Amino acid sequence: MVGNQSDPSGERAARVAEKAALRRELLAARRARSPRSRRTAARALSRSALALPELAGAATVAAYVSVGTEPGTRELLDALRAAGKRVLLPLLLPDNDLDWAVYEGPESLTETGHAGKMTLLEPSGRPLGADAVTGADAVLLPGLAVDARGMRLGRGGGSYDRVLERLERAGAHPALVVLLYDEEVVARVPEEPHDHPVRAVATPSGVVRF
């Protein structure tokens, strides 16, 4: 390396390490929450998300079933379905991409084990294909944090990066909304070229728009 030439590979490695450290910190904070606190947050999060005009006016919403210590989505899924929305839920594929199927209520969810990953609750209906998400009016995204620019920090598996790339390739522009706990809206998260900003974040205490 000569003079002040930049080192793109070194810069990227530093961002990756920074993301990994922030993920560990945020996941530890989630694990420290009591079950009662998580239940209370899930109810409040559902109310916040349902107040979004992007969801109120959506015919089809792509969402997900929360697992573990994630902000709870089960109440929100049922409320969206009760409001007449077509709700799509993901099916994890072996390469970490996502297929989609229609949510038909709690009884339609099946525990599905994935080698080397956590057990997920997935819809048991007919898979619609990975491109089904491009027909959604709103997409609810999991994450660990969102910063003041609307940049999202995911868990690092890349599944939703593929979803966002697929939407971009299709020229689809659904409302992108991340569901988080209040303290996970932060000043800044490390950003990489493939990261996409979101429109809003819903938390138990309300909505933040970008």
Tab-separated table of C-alpha atoms in Angstrom:
chain	number	residue	atom	x	y	z
A	1	MET	CA	0.000	0.000	0.000
A	2	VAL	CA	1.474	3.352	-1.083
A	3	GLY	CA	0.679	6.801	0.276
A	4	ASN	CA	-3.013	7.410	1.089
A	5	GLN	CA	-4.484	4.848	-1.293
A	6	SER	CA	-7.679	3.414	0.128
A	7	ASP	CA	-8.024	-0.251	0.951
A	8	PRO	CA	-11.581	-1.260	-0.083
A	9	SER	CA	-11.158	-4.784	1.239
A	10	GLY	CA	-9.900	-3.474	4.566
A	11	GLU	CA	-12.715	-0.945	4.811
A	12	ARG	CA	-15.293	-3.626	4.103
A	13	ALA	CA	-13.758	-5.953	6.681
A	14	ALA	CA	-13.987	-3.142	9.240
A	15	ARG	CA	-17.679	-2.581	8.424
A	16	VAL	CA	-18.404	-6.300	8.679
A	17	ALA	CA	-16.689	-6.450	12.069
A	18	GLU	CA	-18.577	-3.351	13.241
A	19	LYS	CA	-21.879	-4.897	12.154
A	20	ALA	CA	-21.061	-8.157	13.941
A	21	ALA	CA	-20.253	-6.329	17.186
A	22	LEU	CA	-23.467	-4.285	17.003
A	23	ARG	CA	-25.510	-7.434	16.308
A	24	ARG	CA	-24.066	-9.131	19.395
A	25	GLU	CA	-24.942	-6.109	21.539
A	26	LEU	CA	-28.504	-5.867	20.238
A	27	LEU	CA	-29.179	-9.601	20.499
A	28	ALA	CA	-27.924	-9.600	24.094
A	29	ALA	CA	-30.342	-6.774	24.917
A	30	ARG	CA	-33.209	-8.758	23.387
A	31	ARG	CA	-32.322	-11.839	25.403
A	32	ALA	CA	-32.387	-9.734	28.575
A	33	ARG	CA	-36.053	-8.828	28.041
A	34	SER	CA	-38.532	-10.719	30.191
A	35	PRO	CA	-41.329	-12.736	28.545
A	36	ARG	CA	-43.854	-10.315	30.038
A	37	SER	CA	-42.004	-7.331	28.562
A	38	ARG	CA	-41.954	-9.011	25.140
A	39	ARG	CA	-45.704	-9.721	25.275
A	40	THR	CA	-46.494	-6.131	26.236
A	41	ALA	CA	-44.239	-4.825	23.456
A	42	ALA	CA	-45.884	-7.115	20.885
A	43	ARG	CA	-49.351	-5.744	21.659
A	44	ALA	CA	-48.156	-2.150	21.443
A	45	LEU	CA	-46.175	-2.864	18.259
A	46	SER	CA	-49.291	-4.250	16.588
A	47	ARG	CA	-51.207	-1.056	17.392
A	48	SER	CA	-48.392	1.128	16.047
A	49	ALA	CA	-48.051	-0.813	12.804
A	50	LEU	CA	-51.804	-0.941	12.168
A	51	ALA	CA	-51.919	2.850	12.394
A	52	LEU	CA	-49.638	3.151	9.353
A	53	PRO	CA	-51.546	4.396	6.276
A	54	GLU	CA	-49.284	2.148	4.157
A	55	LEU	CA	-50.755	-0.898	5.883
A	56	ALA	CA	-54.302	0.442	6.102
A	57	GLY	CA	-54.364	0.958	2.343
A	58	ALA	CA	-52.548	-2.246	1.389
A	59	ALA	CA	-54.333	-5.162	-0.246
A	60	THR	CA	-51.332	-7.507	0.088
A	61	VAL	CA	-48.773	-7.367	2.901
A	62	ALA	CA	-45.625	-9.482	2.965
A	63	ALA	CA	-44.801	-10.121	6.618
A	64	TYR	CA	-43.044	-12.711	8.788
A	65	VAL	CA	-43.605	-14.783	11.901
A	66	SER	CA	-41.441	-13.578	14.775
A	67	VAL	CA	-39.269	-16.140	16.538
A	68	GLY	CA	-37.366	-16.144	19.809
A	69	THR	CA	-36.801	-12.684	21.230
A	70	GLU	CA	-37.790	-10.771	18.077
A	71	PRO	CA	-40.507	-8.125	18.479
A	72	GLY	CA	-43.694	-10.187	18.339
A	73	THR	CA	-45.721	-10.202	15.120
A	74	ARG	CA	-48.378	-12.865	15.734
A	75	GLU	CA	-51.042	-10.413	16.938
A	76	LEU	CA	-50.278	-8.100	14.012
A	77	LEU	CA	-50.580	-10.930	11.466
A	78	ASP	CA	-54.031	-11.869	12.752
A	79	ALA	CA	-55.147	-8.234	12.808
A	80	LEU	CA	-54.037	-7.724	9.204
A	81	ARG	CA	-55.871	-10.857	8.110
A	82	ALA	CA	-58.994	-9.832	10.052
A	83	ALA	CA	-58.885	-6.493	8.204
A	84	GLY	CA	-59.172	-8.346	4.910
A	85	LYS	CA	-55.514	-8.132	3.892
A	86	ARG	CA	-53.839	-10.896	1.912
A	87	VAL	CA	-50.831	-11.710	4.091
A	88	LEU	CA	-47.804	-13.458	2.609
A	89	LEU	CA	-45.344	-15.254	4.872
A	90	PRO	CA	-41.885	-16.537	3.972
A	91	LEU	CA	-40.602	-20.060	3.522
A	92	LEU	CA	-36.836	-20.325	3.965
A	93	LEU	CA	-35.127	-22.097	1.071
A	94	PRO	CA	-31.862	-24.091	1.366
A	95	ASP	CA	-29.839	-21.256	-0.200
A	96	ASN	CA	-31.304	-18.717	2.291
A	97	ASP	CA	-33.606	-17.172	-0.312
A	98	LEU	CA	-37.319	-16.888	0.495
A	99	ASP	CA	-40.395	-18.416	-1.109
A	100	TRP	CA	-43.850	-17.169	-0.020
A	101	ALA	CA	-47.265	-18.593	0.871
A	102	VAL	CA	-50.550	-17.067	2.032
A	103	TYR	CA	-51.199	-16.915	5.790
A	104	GLU	CA	-54.452	-18.703	6.608
A	105	GLY	CA	-54.465	-18.234	10.373
A	106	PRO	CA	-52.492	-19.608	13.346
A	107	GLU	CA	-53.512	-23.199	12.636
A	108	SER	CA	-51.850	-22.982	9.212
A	109	LEU	CA	-48.373	-22.450	10.669
A	110	THR	CA	-46.002	-25.397	10.878
A	111	GLU	CA	-42.764	-25.715	12.827
A	112	THR	CA	-40.037	-26.244	10.259
A	113	GLY	CA	-36.470	-27.154	11.119
A	114	HIS	CA	-33.637	-25.952	8.897
A	115	ALA	CA	-30.200	-27.538	9.132
A	116	GLY	CA	-27.838	-25.321	11.097
A	117	LYS	CA	-30.537	-22.705	11.709
A	118	MET	CA	-33.334	-22.074	14.177
A	119	THR	CA	-36.713	-23.750	13.884
A	120	LEU	CA	-39.159	-21.431	12.153
A	121	LEU	CA	-42.941	-21.186	11.974
A	122	GLU	CA	-43.833	-21.286	8.294
A	123	PRO	CA	-47.112	-21.291	6.354
A	124	SER	CA	-48.306	-24.692	5.193
A	125	GLY	CA	-50.092	-23.420	2.085
A	126	ARG	CA	-48.990	-23.721	-1.531
A	127	PRO	CA	-45.652	-21.983	-2.250
A	128	LEU	CA	-46.151	-19.089	-4.636
A	129	GLY	CA	-42.531	-18.582	-5.698
A	130	ALA	CA	-39.857	-16.102	-4.682
A	131	ASP	CA	-41.277	-13.415	-6.964
A	132	ALA	CA	-44.635	-13.349	-5.151
A	133	VAL	CA	-43.264	-10.631	-2.868
A	134	THR	CA	-43.073	-8.226	-5.826
A	135	GLY	CA	-46.883	-8.020	-5.776
A	136	ALA	CA	-47.047	-6.781	-2.181
A	137	ASP	CA	-48.154	-3.239	-1.385
A	138	ALA	CA	-46.174	-3.254	1.865
A	139	VAL	CA	-43.303	-5.415	3.109
A	140	LEU	CA	-42.654	-5.820	6.834
A	141	LEU	CA	-38.978	-6.495	7.444
A	142	PRO	CA	-37.279	-8.050	10.448
A	143	GLY	CA	-34.119	-6.393	11.667
A	144	LEU	CA	-31.984	-5.528	14.646
A	145	ALA	CA	-31.743	-1.760	14.197
A	146	VAL	CA	-32.556	1.159	11.920
A	147	ASP	CA	-30.672	4.433	11.930
A	148	ALA	CA	-31.664	8.045	11.379
A	149	ARG	CA	-31.229	7.666	7.595
A	150	GLY	CA	-33.544	4.645	7.419
A	151	MET	CA	-30.690	2.188	6.928
A	152	ARG	CA	-31.492	-1.249	8.364
A	153	LEU	CA	-29.228	-3.682	10.163
A	154	GLY	CA	-30.363	-7.269	9.585
A	155	ARG	CA	-29.199	-10.469	11.227
A	156	GLY	CA	-26.637	-11.161	8.523
A	157	GLY	CA	-28.239	-14.141	6.772
A	158	GLY	CA	-28.883	-12.207	3.571
A	159	SER	CA	-32.444	-13.464	3.000
A	160	TYR	CA	-34.027	-10.022	3.054
A	161	ASP	CA	-31.172	-8.462	1.091
A	162	ARG	CA	-32.285	-10.817	-1.699
A	163	VAL	CA	-35.897	-9.766	-1.235
A	164	LEU	CA	-34.954	-6.101	-1.545
A	165	GLU	CA	-32.808	-6.784	-4.613
A	166	ARG	CA	-35.708	-8.726	-6.184
A	167	LEU	CA	-38.074	-5.809	-5.595
A	168	GLU	CA	-35.590	-3.425	-7.170
A	169	ARG	CA	-35.081	-5.630	-10.242
A	170	ALA	CA	-38.851	-5.909	-10.712
A	171	GLY	CA	-39.348	-2.159	-10.424
A	172	ALA	CA	-41.646	-2.795	-7.452
A	173	HIS	CA	-41.905	-0.085	-4.812
A	174	PRO	CA	-43.868	-1.394	-1.809
A	175	ALA	CA	-43.708	0.464	1.484
A	176	LEU	CA	-40.776	-1.005	3.438
A	177	VAL	CA	-41.404	-1.046	7.191
A	178	VAL	CA	-39.121	-2.511	9.869
A	179	LEU	CA	-40.526	-3.758	13.194
A	180	LEU	CA	-38.277	-3.052	16.185
A	181	TYR	CA	-38.133	-2.334	19.888
A	182	ASP	CA	-37.908	1.373	20.773
A	183	GLU	CA	-34.207	1.404	21.688
A	184	GLU	CA	-33.256	-0.227	18.370
A	185	VAL	CA	-33.809	3.029	16.482
A	186	VAL	CA	-30.224	4.291	16.665
A	187	ALA	CA	-28.133	7.186	15.384
A	188	ARG	CA	-26.221	5.170	12.798
A	189	VAL	CA	-25.584	1.608	11.631
A	190	PRO	CA	-22.661	0.506	9.439
A	191	GLU	CA	-23.687	0.676	5.778
A	192	GLU	CA	-22.608	-1.409	2.800
A	193	PRO	CA	-23.292	-0.732	-0.906
A	194	HIS	CA	-26.049	-3.372	-1.106
A	195	ASP	CA	-28.024	-1.940	1.824
A	196	HIS	CA	-31.395	-0.322	1.068
A	197	PRO	CA	-33.121	2.396	3.133
A	198	VAL	CA	-36.634	1.764	4.442
A	199	ARG	CA	-39.637	4.083	4.573
A	200	ALA	CA	-40.592	3.695	8.222
A	201	VAL	CA	-39.982	1.798	11.435
A	202	ALA	CA	-42.764	0.759	13.799
A	203	THR	CA	-41.948	0.305	17.477
A	204	PRO	CA	-44.131	-0.236	20.551
A	205	SER	CA	-44.208	3.510	21.197
A	206	GLY	CA	-45.029	4.642	17.668
A	207	VAL	CA	-43.764	5.147	14.141
A	208	VAL	CA	-40.638	6.873	12.811
A	209	ARG	CA	-40.551	7.892	9.137
A	210	PHE	CA	-37.552	8.524	6.926
